[in-house]
Coordinates of C-alpha atoms in Angstrom, one line a residue:
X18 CA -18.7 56.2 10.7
X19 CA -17.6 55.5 7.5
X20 CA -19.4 55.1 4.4
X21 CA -19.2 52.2 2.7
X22 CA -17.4 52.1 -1.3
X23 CA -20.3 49.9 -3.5
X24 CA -18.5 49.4 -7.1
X25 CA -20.8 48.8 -10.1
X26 CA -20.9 45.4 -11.9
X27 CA -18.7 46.8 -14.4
X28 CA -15.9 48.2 -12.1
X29 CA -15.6 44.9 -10.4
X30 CA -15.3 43.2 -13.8
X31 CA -12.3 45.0 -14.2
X32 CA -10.9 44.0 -10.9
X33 CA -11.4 40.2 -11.8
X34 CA -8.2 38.1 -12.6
X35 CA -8.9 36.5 -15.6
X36 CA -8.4 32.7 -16.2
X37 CA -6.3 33.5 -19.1
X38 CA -3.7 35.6 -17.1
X39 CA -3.5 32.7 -14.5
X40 CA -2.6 30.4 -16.9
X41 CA -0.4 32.9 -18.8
X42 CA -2.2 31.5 -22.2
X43 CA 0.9 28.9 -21.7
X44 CA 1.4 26.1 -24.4
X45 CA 1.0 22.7 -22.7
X46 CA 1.8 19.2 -24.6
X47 CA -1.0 17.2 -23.4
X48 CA -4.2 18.2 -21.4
X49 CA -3.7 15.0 -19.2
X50 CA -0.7 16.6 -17.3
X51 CA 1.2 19.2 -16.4
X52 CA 4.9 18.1 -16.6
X53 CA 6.6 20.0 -19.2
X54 CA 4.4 23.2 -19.2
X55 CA 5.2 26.3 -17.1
X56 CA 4.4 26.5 -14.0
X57 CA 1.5 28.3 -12.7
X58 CA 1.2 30.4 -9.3
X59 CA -0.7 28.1 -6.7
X60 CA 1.0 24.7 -8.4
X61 CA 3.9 25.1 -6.5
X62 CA 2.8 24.7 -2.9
X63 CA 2.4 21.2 -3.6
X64 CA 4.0 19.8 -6.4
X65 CA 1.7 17.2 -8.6
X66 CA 3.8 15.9 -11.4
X67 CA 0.6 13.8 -12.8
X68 CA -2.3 16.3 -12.0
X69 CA -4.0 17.3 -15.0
X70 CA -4.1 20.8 -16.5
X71 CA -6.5 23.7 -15.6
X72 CA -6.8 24.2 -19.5
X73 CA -8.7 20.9 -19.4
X74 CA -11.3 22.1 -17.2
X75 CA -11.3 25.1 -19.3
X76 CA -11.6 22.8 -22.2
X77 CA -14.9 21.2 -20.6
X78 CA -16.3 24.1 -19.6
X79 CA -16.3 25.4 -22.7
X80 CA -17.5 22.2 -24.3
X81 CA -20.5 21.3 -22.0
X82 CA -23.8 21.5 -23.4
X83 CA -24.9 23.4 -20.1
X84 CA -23.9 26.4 -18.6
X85 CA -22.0 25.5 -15.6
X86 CA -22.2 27.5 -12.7
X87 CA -21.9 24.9 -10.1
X88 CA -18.9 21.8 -10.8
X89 CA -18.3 19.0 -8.8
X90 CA -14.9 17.3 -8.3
X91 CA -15.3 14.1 -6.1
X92 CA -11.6 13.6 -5.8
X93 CA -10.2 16.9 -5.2
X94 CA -6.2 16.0 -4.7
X95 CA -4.5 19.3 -6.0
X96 CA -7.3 21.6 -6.3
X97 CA -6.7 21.9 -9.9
X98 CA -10.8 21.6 -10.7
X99 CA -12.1 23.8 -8.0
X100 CA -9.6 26.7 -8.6
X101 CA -9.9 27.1 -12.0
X102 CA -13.6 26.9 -11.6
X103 CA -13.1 29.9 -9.2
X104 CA -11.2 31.9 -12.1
X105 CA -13.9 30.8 -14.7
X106 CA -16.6 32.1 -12.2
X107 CA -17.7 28.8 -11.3
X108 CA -18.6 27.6 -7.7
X109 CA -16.5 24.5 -7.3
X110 CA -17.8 21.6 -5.1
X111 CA -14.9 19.4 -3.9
X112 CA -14.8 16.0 -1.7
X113 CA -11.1 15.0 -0.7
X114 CA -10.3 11.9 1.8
X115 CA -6.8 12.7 2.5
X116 CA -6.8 15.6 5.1
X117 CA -3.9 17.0 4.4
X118 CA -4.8 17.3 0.5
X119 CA -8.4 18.6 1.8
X120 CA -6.4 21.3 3.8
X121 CA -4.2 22.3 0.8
X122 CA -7.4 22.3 -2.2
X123 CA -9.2 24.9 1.1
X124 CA -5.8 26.9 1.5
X125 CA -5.6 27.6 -2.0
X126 CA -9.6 28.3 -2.5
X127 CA -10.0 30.5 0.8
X128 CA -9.9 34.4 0.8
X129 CA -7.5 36.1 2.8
X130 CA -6.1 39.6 3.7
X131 CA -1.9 39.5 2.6
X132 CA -1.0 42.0 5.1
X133 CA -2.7 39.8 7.3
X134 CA -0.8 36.7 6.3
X135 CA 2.5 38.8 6.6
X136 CA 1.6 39.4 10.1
X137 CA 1.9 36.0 11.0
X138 CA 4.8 35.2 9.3
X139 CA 6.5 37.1 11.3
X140 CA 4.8 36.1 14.5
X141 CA 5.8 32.5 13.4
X142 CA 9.2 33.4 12.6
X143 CA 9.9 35.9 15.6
X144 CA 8.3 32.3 17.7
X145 CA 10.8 30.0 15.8
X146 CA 13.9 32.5 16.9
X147 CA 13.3 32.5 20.2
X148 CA 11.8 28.3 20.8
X149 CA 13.2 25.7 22.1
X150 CA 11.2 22.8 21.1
X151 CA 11.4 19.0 22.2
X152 CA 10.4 15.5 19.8
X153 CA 7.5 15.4 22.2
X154 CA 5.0 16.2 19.3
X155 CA 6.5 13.3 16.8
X156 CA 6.3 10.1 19.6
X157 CA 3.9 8.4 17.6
X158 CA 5.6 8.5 14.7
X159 CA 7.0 5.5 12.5
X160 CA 10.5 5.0 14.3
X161 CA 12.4 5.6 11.2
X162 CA 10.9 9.1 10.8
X163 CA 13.3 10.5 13.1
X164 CA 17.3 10.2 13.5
X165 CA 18.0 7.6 16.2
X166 CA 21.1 5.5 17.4
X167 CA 19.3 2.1 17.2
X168 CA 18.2 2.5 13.4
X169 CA 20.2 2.8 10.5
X170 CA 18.1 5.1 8.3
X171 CA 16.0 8.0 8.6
X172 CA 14.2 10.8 6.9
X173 CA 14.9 13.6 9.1
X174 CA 18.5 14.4 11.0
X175 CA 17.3 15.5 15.0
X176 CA 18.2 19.2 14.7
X177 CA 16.0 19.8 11.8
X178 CA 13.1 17.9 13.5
X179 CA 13.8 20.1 16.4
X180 CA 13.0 23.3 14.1
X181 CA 10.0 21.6 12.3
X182 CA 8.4 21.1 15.6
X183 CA 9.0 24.6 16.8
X184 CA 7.6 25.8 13.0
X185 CA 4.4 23.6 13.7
X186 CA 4.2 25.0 18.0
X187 CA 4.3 28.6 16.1
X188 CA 1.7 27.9 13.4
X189 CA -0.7 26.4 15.8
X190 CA -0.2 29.1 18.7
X191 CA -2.0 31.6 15.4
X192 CA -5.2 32.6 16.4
X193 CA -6.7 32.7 12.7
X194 CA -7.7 29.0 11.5
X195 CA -7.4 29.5 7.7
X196 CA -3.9 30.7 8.3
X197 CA -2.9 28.2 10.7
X198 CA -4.0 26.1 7.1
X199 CA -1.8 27.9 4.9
X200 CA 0.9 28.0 7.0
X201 CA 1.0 24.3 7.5
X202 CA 0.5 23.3 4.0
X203 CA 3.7 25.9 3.2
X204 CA 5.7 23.6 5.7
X205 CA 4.2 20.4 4.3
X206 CA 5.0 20.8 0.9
X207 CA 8.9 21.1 1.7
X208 CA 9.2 18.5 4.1
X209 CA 10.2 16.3 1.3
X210 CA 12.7 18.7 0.8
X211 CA 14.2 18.7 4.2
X212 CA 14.1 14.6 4.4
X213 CA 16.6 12.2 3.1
X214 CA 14.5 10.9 0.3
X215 CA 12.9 12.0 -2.8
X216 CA 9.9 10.8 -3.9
X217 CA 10.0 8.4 -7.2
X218 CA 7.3 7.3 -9.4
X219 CA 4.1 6.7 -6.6
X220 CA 6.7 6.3 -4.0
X221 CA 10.1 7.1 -1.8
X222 CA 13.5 6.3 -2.4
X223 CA 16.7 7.1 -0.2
X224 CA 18.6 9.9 -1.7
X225 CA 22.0 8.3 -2.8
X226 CA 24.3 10.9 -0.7
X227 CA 21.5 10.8 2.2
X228 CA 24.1 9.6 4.7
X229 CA 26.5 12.2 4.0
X230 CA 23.5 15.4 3.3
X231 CA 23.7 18.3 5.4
X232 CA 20.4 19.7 5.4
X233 CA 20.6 22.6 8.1
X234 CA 17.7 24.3 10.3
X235 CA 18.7 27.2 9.3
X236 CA 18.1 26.3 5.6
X237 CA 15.0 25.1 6.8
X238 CA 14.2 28.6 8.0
X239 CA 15.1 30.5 4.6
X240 CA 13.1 27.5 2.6
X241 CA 10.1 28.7 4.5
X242 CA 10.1 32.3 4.3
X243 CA 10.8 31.9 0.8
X244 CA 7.9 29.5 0.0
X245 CA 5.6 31.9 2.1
X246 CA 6.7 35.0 0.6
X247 CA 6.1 33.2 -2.6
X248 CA 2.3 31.9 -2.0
X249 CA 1.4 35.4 0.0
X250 CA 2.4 36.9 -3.2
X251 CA 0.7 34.8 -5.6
X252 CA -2.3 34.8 -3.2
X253 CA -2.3 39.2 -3.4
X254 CA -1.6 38.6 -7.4
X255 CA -4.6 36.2 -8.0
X256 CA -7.6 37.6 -5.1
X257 CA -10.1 39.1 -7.8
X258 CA -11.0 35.8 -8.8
X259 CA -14.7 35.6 -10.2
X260 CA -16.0 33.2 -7.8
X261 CA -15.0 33.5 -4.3
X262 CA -17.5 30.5 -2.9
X263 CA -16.4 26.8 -2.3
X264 CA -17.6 24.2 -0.9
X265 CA -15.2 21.8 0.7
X266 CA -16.4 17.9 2.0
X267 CA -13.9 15.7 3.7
X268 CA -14.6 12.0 3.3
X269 CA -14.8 9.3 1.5
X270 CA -16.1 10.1 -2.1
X271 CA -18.5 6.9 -2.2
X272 CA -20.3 8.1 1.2
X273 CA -19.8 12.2 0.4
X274 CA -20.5 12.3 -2.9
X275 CA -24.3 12.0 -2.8
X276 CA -24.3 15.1 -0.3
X277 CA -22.4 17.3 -2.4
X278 CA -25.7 18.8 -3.8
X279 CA -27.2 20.1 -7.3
X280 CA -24.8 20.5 -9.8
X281 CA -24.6 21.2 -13.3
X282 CA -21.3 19.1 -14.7
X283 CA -18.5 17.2 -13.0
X284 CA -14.7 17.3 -14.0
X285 CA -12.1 15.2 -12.1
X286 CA -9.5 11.9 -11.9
X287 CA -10.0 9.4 -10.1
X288 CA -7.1 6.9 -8.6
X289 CA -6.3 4.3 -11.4
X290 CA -6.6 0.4 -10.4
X291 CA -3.5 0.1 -10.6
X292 CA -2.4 -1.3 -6.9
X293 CA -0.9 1.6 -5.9
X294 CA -2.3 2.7 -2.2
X295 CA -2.1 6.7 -2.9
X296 CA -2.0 7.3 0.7
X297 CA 1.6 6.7 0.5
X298 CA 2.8 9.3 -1.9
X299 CA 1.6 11.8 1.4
X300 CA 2.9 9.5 4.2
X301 CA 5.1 12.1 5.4
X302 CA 2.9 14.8 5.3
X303 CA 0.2 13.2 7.0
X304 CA 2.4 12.1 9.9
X305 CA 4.7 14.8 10.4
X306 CA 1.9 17.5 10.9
X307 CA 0.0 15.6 12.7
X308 CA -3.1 14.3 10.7
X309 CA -2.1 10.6 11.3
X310 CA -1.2 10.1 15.4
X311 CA -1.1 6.0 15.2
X312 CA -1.4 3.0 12.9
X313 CA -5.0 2.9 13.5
X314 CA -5.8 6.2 12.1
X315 CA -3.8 5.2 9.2
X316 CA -5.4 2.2 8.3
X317 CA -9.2 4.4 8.8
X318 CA -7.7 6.2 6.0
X319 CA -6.7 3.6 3.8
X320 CA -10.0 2.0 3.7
X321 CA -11.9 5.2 3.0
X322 CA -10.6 5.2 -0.5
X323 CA -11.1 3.6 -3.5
X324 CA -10.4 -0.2 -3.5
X325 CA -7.5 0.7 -6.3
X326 CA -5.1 -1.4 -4.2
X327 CA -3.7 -4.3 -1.8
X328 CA -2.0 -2.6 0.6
X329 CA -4.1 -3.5 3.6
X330 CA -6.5 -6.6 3.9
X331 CA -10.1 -5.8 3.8
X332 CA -13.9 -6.7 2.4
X333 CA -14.0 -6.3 -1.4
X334 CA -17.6 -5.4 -2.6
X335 CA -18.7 -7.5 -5.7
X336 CA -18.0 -6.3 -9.2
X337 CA -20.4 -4.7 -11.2
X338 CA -22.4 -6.4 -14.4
X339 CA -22.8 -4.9 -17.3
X340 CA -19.3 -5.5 -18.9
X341 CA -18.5 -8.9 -20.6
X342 CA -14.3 -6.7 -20.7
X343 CA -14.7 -6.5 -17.3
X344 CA -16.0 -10.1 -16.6
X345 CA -13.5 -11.3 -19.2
X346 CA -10.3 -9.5 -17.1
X347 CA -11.7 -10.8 -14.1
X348 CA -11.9 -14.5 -15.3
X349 CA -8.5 -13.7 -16.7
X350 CA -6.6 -12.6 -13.8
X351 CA -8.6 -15.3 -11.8
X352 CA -6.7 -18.0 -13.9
X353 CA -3.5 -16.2 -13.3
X354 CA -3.3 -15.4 -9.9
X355 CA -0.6 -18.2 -9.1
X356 CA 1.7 -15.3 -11.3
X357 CA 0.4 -11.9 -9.9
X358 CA 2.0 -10.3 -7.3
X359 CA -1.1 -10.5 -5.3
X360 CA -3.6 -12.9 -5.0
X361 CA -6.1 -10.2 -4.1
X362 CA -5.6 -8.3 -7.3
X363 CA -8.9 -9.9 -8.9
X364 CA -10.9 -8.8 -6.6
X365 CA -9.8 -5.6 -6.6
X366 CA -10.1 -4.7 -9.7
X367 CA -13.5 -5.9 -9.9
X368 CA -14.4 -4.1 -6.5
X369 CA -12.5 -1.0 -7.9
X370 CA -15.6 -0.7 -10.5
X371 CA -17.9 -1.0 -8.1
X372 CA -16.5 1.7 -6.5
X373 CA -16.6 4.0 -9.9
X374 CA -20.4 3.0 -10.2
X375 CA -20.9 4.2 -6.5
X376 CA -19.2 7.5 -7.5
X377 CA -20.8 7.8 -10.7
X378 CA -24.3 7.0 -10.3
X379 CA -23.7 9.2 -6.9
X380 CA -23.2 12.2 -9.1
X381 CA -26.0 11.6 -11.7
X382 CA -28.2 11.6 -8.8
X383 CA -27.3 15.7 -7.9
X384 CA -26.6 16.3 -12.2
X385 CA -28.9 18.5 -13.8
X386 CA -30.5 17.7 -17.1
X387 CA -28.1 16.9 -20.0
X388 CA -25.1 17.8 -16.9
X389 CA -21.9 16.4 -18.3
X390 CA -19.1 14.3 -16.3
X391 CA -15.6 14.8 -17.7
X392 CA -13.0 11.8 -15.8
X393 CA -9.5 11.6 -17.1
X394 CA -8.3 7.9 -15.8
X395 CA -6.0 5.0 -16.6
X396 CA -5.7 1.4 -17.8
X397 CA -3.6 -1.1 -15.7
X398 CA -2.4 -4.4 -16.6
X399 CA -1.4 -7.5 -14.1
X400 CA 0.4 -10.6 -15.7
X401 CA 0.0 -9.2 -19.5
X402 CA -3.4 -8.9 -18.6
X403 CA -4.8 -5.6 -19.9
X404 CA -7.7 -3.5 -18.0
X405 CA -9.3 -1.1 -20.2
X406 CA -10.5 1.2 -17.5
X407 CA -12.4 3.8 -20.0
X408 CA -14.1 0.9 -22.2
X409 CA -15.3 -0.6 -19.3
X410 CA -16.8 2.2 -17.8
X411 CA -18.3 3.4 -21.2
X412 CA -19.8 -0.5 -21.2
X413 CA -21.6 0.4 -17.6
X414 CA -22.7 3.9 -18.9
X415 CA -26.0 3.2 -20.0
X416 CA -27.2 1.3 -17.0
X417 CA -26.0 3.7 -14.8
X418 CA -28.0 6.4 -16.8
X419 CA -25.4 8.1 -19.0
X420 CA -24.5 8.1 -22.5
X421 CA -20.7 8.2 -23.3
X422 CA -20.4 11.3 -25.6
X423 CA -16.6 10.8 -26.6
X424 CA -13.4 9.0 -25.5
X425 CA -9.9 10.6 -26.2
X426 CA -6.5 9.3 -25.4
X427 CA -4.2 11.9 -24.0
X428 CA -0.9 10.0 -23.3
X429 CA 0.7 6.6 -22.7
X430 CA 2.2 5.3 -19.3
X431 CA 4.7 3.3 -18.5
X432 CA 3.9 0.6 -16.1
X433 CA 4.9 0.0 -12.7
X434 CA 7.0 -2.7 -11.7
X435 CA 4.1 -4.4 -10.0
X436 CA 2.1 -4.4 -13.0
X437 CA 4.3 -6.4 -14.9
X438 CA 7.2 -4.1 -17.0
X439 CA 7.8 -1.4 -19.8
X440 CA 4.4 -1.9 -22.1
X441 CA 2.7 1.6 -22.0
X442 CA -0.7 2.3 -21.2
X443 CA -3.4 4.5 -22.0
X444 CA -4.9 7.3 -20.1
X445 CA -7.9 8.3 -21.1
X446 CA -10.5 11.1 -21.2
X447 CA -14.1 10.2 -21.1
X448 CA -16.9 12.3 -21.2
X449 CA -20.8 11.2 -20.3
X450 CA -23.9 12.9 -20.3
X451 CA -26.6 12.4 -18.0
X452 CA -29.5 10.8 -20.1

């Protein structure tokens, strides 16, 4: 039998990859987001044009009156919060909704073996050769998902539906769970990609040559290999991280977040009340590997998130006192709901800080003393009718037990459509400690 190899403290020290040599000590234009700044290894398996920067968490860890060695994100989307925590030797708590964003945030925090994870490449790809797959799998799918004589669009053509199906047989028939993970959040995040849209703003567009695009299987089959080359590399590059632990809860962050246990500072972003149902930047991720099988799962997971839009008709809780902005937008957007877009839109923005309070007053509960919460979010505006997200949540700090210990703009946004044209609004950082 072997003996086993113990390294000191200080030889695995040396082995650790460094937070700085992740982020490549790159220059970034804003904290807020990441368009603009180099790319980092991991960011690529999903691409989040709006995520904010690891730098940021860096940024709070470094600026928190407590040492942080356990950080909570209650709305995990890219990861970006829990993996940097794991570089700055942090153990990351994460609740995520969406199940295919929970799957990606776990691929990217979970350890593997690369040798491993080339192994299984090439059993998927020697399984892809040699299939000969059916539509069986994508029945329940929206009808325009997949190339058909009785509809006149579609996001994918038949023969590279065919080759998706046989990629997802091959990744399933892997008896490892964690790779079956990576392998499927390699194919999600070029299924955009392979479709006849691109995704614009918080949603999909037609590309303009979509009827004429050839988008081959077999260019499928090198985007693939090339993507999992890529993230098995990147994985091998970055596997001395400081903190290997996570802890990963899937569900909704007003039921989850009370479980997510003691912490010592949060850092995250929520969705913005802006009316946009997030769910739909991920529709065809979620339905073409399977997390969705039917319009009532879809609709479960619409109302498990945050009551930040109007997409689907359900039970707004009350809005929150405490905030005579608040009460003043409310009584405004009351007045003008004959000119919204929505009639619902009152109540939704009023039930969307109910929802914060849930969240926040959630994570004060498992806070330690003086622990710190660091939210980047967004204003929205309806009719010319401006909602100061950070003010009002900095006017329901102190009677849900924190003090707001500063308030800095990062950028401006553009408006949607829906919320009424080109004025620009703020996103803003808000930091509040626990009292």
């Amino acid at each position: 039998m072997e003996s086993a190899t113990i390294m000191s403290s200080e030889e695995a020290d040396t082995l650790h990859v460094s937070f700085e040599s992740w982020t490549q000590k790159r220059e970034v234009s804003t904290l807020g987001t990441n368009a603009g700044a180099v790319e980092l290894p991991f960011q690529a398996w999903h691409h989040f044009k709006e995520a904010f920067t690891p730098e940021l968490v860096a940024k709070a860890v470094e600026g928190s009156r407590r040492d942080l060695l356990r950080c909570a994100d209650p709305f995990g989307g890219s990861g970006t919060t829990a993996l940097t925590c794991q570089f700055l030797g942090i153990e990351p708590v994460t609740v995520e909704v969406n199940p295919y964003l929970a799957d990606l945030v776990e691929a990217k925090l979970s350890s593997y073996d690369a040798d491993e994870l080339v192994r299984s490449l090439g059993r998927i790809v020697r399984a892809v050769f040699s299939a000969k797959p059916s539509l069986k799998r994508f029945a329940m799918l929206p009808s325009t998902f997949i190339e058909s004589d009785d509809k006149e669009r579609w996001l994918f053509s038949k023969p590279v539906a065919r080759r998706i199906a046989a990629y997802l047989d091959a990744i399933d028939a892997l008896s490892n769970p964690s790779h079956r993970r990576f392998f499927r959040i390699q194919l999600g995040g070029m299924l955009v990609a392979a479709s006849n849209v691109v995704i614009n703003g918080k949603g999909r567009r037609y590309r303009r040559n979509w009827a004429t695009r050839s988008f081959s299987p077999e260019e499928l089959d090198t985007l693939f290999c090339e993507r999992s080359q890529k993230a098995i590399l990147e994985i091998h590059a970055h596997r001395f991280r400081k903190e290997q632990r996570y802890t990963l809860i899937r569900g909704d962050s007003r039921q989850m977040v009370a479980k997510i246990g003691k912490i010592d500072g949060a850092i995250f972003s929520p969705p913005y009340p802006n009316s946009f149902d997030y769910t739909d930047v991920y529709n065809i991720e979620l339905w073409m590997l399977g997390y969705l099988s039917g319009a009532p799962d879809n609709r479960s997971l619409r109302e498990s998130t945050l009551c930040s839009h109007v997409q689907i008709k359900r039970k707004f809780p009350p809005a929150p006192n405490g905030s005579n902005r608040l009460t003043e937008a409310l009584e405004r957007l009351a007045e003008a709901r004959t000119d919204l877009w929505s009639p619902w839109i009152p109540e939704m923005v009023g039930a969307y800080f109910c929802d914060m309070k849930t969240v926040l007053e959630g994570l004060r509960s498992q806070l330690a003393p003086e622990g710190e919460t660091w939210a980047v979010v967004g204003d929205s505006q309806y009719a010319g009718i401006p909602v100061p997200t950070a003010d009002i949540l900095a006017d329901l700090a102190p009677a849900m037990g924190y003090e707001v210990i500063t308030m800095e703009s990062f950028r401006s946004m553009r408006t949607s459509a829906q919320q009424g044209g080109q004025e620009e609004l703020d996103e803003t950082l808000i930091v509040m400690r626990k009292l």
